[in-house]
C-alpha cells in the first residue's frame, strides 16, 4: 500500500514506546508532521528523539499526562493545526480484584480511558478545521475478552471500545461537512 500523509499533522499520545512509537515512525516515514506526546519517561523520550533525528524538522515532542486535563489543555495550546489524533497512551497494573489497590485501579482507568476522553474533547476544535479529521483510539482485545488478573485494564479497554462507538456517532455530525 502507498500511504501519503504529506502536509498532515498527527498527535500520537504515548508515542515514545511500543505501538505509539511505531505509529509515530510510520507517519513520519509517510510524510506526516508528528507531535509525539509522552508523560514521564525521559529515557524513552531521549531514545525516541535520537531514533527519529532524521525527521527532526517534522517531529515535535510534548510532555503531558493525558489523565490531567490541565496538562492536556496546555499541550493543545502548543498545537496550531491537527488532522489526526491517535489516542494511544496507556498503562497497566495487574492484580486480582481482592488485592487491588483502588488508587492503582483508578490510575489505569484515568490514563487508559479518561485520558482518551480528555484528549478527544480538546482535539475536536482543531480537527474541525481539517479537511480530513480522524481520531484513532487504540484499545486491546482484553476489552472484549477479559482476564481475571487485569480487571482495571480490561475495564478501561471495554470503556474505550464503547466510547469510540458513541464518539463515532457524534463525530459524524460534527465533521460531516456536506
Tab-separated table of C-alpha atoms in Angstrom:
chain	number	residue	atom	x	y	z
A	1	UNK	CA	0.000	0.000	0.000
A	2	UNK	CA	1.098	3.518	-0.713
A	3	UNK	CA	0.306	5.906	2.122
A	4	UNK	CA	0.656	9.637	1.679
A	5	UNK	CA	0.393	11.814	4.760
A	6	UNK	CA	2.179	14.824	3.248
A	7	UNK	CA	1.154	18.088	4.909
A	8	UNK	CA	-0.897	16.223	7.523
A	9	UNK	CA	-0.383	16.783	11.241
A	10	UNK	CA	-0.861	13.971	13.727
A	11	UNK	CA	-0.756	13.885	17.512
A	12	UNK	CA	0.201	10.491	18.932
A	13	UNK	CA	-0.240	10.113	22.682
A	14	UNK	CA	2.097	7.675	24.371
A	15	UNK	CA	4.317	7.990	21.327
A	16	UNK	CA	7.715	7.196	22.818
A	17	UNK	CA	7.285	3.453	23.279
A	18	UNK	CA	5.611	0.385	21.856
A	19	UNK	CA	2.727	0.784	19.423
A	20	UNK	CA	2.688	4.579	19.721
A	21	UNK	CA	6.348	4.839	18.814
A	22	UNK	CA	5.873	2.691	15.720
A	23	UNK	CA	2.776	4.626	14.664
A	24	UNK	CA	4.745	7.873	15.036
A	25	UNK	CA	7.614	6.473	12.993
A	26	UNK	CA	5.354	5.208	10.200
A	27	UNK	CA	3.510	8.523	9.986
A	28	UNK	CA	6.845	10.341	9.694
A	29	UNK	CA	8.116	7.919	7.046
A	30	UNK	CA	4.968	8.587	5.017
A	31	UNK	CA	5.276	12.364	5.179
A	32	UNK	CA	3.258	13.493	8.186
A	33	UNK	CA	4.322	16.033	10.754
A	34	UNK	CA	4.013	14.269	14.091
A	35	UNK	CA	3.530	15.613	17.577
A	36	UNK	CA	4.627	12.933	20.000
A	37	UNK	CA	3.201	13.088	23.490
A	38	UNK	CA	4.763	11.380	26.477
A	39	UNK	CA	4.005	11.607	30.192
A	40	UNK	CA	7.072	10.989	32.286
A	41	UNK	CA	9.597	8.537	30.884
A	42	UNK	CA	12.537	10.767	29.964
A	43	UNK	CA	14.655	7.776	28.949
A	44	UNK	CA	12.105	6.695	26.322
A	45	UNK	CA	11.808	10.311	25.170
A	46	UNK	CA	15.587	10.633	24.654
A	47	UNK	CA	15.795	7.284	22.880
A	48	UNK	CA	12.889	8.121	20.569
A	49	UNK	CA	14.251	11.597	19.859
A	50	UNK	CA	17.573	10.041	18.799
A	51	UNK	CA	15.907	7.331	16.703
A	52	UNK	CA	13.794	9.895	14.863
A	53	UNK	CA	16.540	12.506	14.471
A	54	UNK	CA	16.396	12.323	10.668
A	55	UNK	CA	12.809	13.621	10.904
A	56	UNK	CA	13.596	16.456	13.335
A	57	UNK	CA	12.009	19.051	11.027
A	58	UNK	CA	8.704	17.156	11.157
A	59	UNK	CA	8.556	15.973	14.754
A	60	UNK	CA	7.730	17.762	17.976
A	61	UNK	CA	7.634	16.290	21.480
A	62	UNK	CA	5.239	17.477	24.175
A	63	UNK	CA	5.352	16.193	27.718
A	64	UNK	CA	1.887	15.965	29.287
A	65	UNK	CA	-0.016	13.483	31.420
A	66	UNK	CA	-3.141	12.713	29.377
A	67	UNK	CA	-5.103	11.930	32.544
A	68	UNK	CA	-4.559	15.501	33.779
A	69	UNK	CA	-6.887	17.873	31.931
A	70	UNK	CA	-4.838	20.962	32.834
A	71	UNK	CA	-1.745	19.408	31.242
A	72	UNK	CA	-3.749	18.369	28.179
A	73	UNK	CA	-5.103	21.913	27.788
A	74	UNK	CA	-1.518	23.247	27.893
A	75	UNK	CA	-0.463	20.608	25.347
A	76	UNK	CA	-3.215	21.639	22.925
A	77	UNK	CA	-2.305	25.313	23.363
A	78	UNK	CA	1.020	24.425	21.682
A	79	UNK	CA	-0.726	22.869	18.663
A	80	UNK	CA	-1.965	25.179	15.907
A	81	UNK	CA	-3.377	22.635	13.441
A	82	UNK	CA	-4.339	18.988	13.645
A	83	UNK	CA	-5.580	16.383	11.181
A	84	UNK	CA	-5.253	13.190	13.210
A	85	UNK	CA	-5.406	12.271	16.877
A	86	UNK	CA	-4.048	8.846	17.776
A	87	UNK	CA	-5.123	8.142	21.355
A	88	UNK	CA	-2.568	5.523	22.276
A	89	UNK	CA	-1.306	6.351	25.789
A	90	UNK	CA	-1.872	3.584	28.273
A	91	UNK	CA	-0.637	1.851	31.366
A	92	UNK	CA	-1.309	-1.386	33.198
A	93	UNK	CA	-1.112	-2.598	36.777
A	94	UNK	CA	-2.097	-6.235	37.229
A	95	UNK	CA	-3.710	-7.617	40.350
A	96	UNK	CA	-6.634	-9.769	41.362
A	97	UNK	CA	-9.569	-7.606	42.357
A	98	UNK	CA	-9.458	-8.635	46.024
A	99	UNK	CA	-5.854	-7.406	46.231
A	100	UNK	CA	-6.155	-4.341	44.007
A	101	UNK	CA	-5.142	-1.004	45.444
A	102	UNK	CA	-8.011	1.277	44.402
A	103	UNK	CA	-5.613	4.135	43.579
A	104	UNK	CA	-3.815	1.831	41.127
A	105	UNK	CA	-7.172	0.814	39.637
A	106	UNK	CA	-8.104	4.496	39.199
A	107	UNK	CA	-4.712	5.257	37.628
A	108	UNK	CA	-5.267	2.639	34.909
A	109	UNK	CA	-8.790	3.938	34.212
A	110	UNK	CA	-7.616	7.561	34.265
A	111	UNK	CA	-4.770	7.074	31.802
A	112	UNK	CA	-6.280	4.453	29.508
A	113	UNK	CA	-9.890	5.659	29.319
A	114	UNK	CA	-10.299	9.136	30.785
A	115	UNK	CA	-7.099	10.314	29.055
A	116	UNK	CA	-8.605	9.400	25.683
A	117	UNK	CA	-11.797	11.260	26.552
A	118	UNK	CA	-9.851	14.368	27.621
A	119	UNK	CA	-7.646	14.365	24.521
A	120	UNK	CA	-10.615	13.827	22.227
A	121	UNK	CA	-12.521	16.686	23.861
A	122	UNK	CA	-9.642	19.113	23.354
A	123	UNK	CA	-8.708	17.881	19.865
A	124	UNK	CA	-12.154	18.419	18.350
A	125	UNK	CA	-11.853	22.227	17.966
A	126	UNK	CA	-8.631	21.763	15.968
A	127	UNK	CA	-9.942	18.806	13.998
A	128	UNK	CA	-12.977	20.831	12.904
A	129	UNK	CA	-10.574	22.901	10.767
A	130	UNK	CA	-9.113	19.866	8.991
A	131	UNK	CA	-10.343	18.581	5.640
A	132	UNK	CA	-9.502	15.025	6.757
A	133	UNK	CA	-10.125	14.798	10.516
A	134	UNK	CA	-9.574	11.422	12.142
A	135	UNK	CA	-9.432	10.091	15.671
A	136	UNK	CA	-7.975	6.654	16.288
A	137	UNK	CA	-8.388	5.114	19.733
A	138	UNK	CA	-6.032	2.243	20.450
A	139	UNK	CA	-7.686	-0.466	22.549
A	140	UNK	CA	-6.881	-4.048	23.441
A	141	UNK	CA	-8.729	-7.255	22.712
A	142	UNK	CA	-8.965	-7.525	26.508
A	143	UNK	CA	-11.814	-5.037	26.239
A	144	UNK	CA	-13.917	-7.846	24.779
A	145	UNK	CA	-12.157	-10.898	26.231
A	146	UNK	CA	-11.200	-10.044	29.821
A	147	UNK	CA	-8.775	-11.901	32.048
A	148	UNK	CA	-9.118	-12.129	35.814
A	149	UNK	CA	-5.781	-10.614	36.840
A	150	UNK	CA	-6.229	-7.428	34.772
A	151	UNK	CA	-9.634	-6.135	35.850
A	152	UNK	CA	-8.668	-2.445	35.692
A	153	UNK	CA	-7.054	-2.776	32.277
A	154	UNK	CA	-9.919	-4.857	30.873
A	155	UNK	CA	-12.486	-2.400	32.245
A	156	UNK	CA	-10.668	0.564	30.699
A	157	UNK	CA	-10.326	-1.195	27.334
A	158	UNK	CA	-14.042	-2.067	27.256
A	159	UNK	CA	-14.754	1.572	28.056
A	160	UNK	CA	-12.508	2.715	25.186
A	161	UNK	CA	-14.324	0.465	22.738
A	162	UNK	CA	-17.739	1.794	23.755
A	163	UNK	CA	-16.506	5.399	23.967
A	164	UNK	CA	-15.219	5.027	20.420
A	165	UNK	CA	-18.559	3.671	19.217
A	166	UNK	CA	-20.524	6.506	20.819
A	167	UNK	CA	-17.955	9.086	19.665
A	168	UNK	CA	-18.313	7.900	16.059
A	169	UNK	CA	-22.000	8.757	16.069
A	170	UNK	CA	-21.278	12.257	17.387
A	171	UNK	CA	-18.203	12.784	15.180
A	172	UNK	CA	-20.221	12.095	12.052
A	173	UNK	CA	-22.472	15.025	12.970
A	174	UNK	CA	-19.519	17.282	13.844
A	175	UNK	CA	-17.263	16.509	10.885
A	176	UNK	CA	-19.768	15.797	8.105
A	177	UNK	CA	-19.312	18.933	6.017
A	178	UNK	CA	-21.591	18.024	3.135
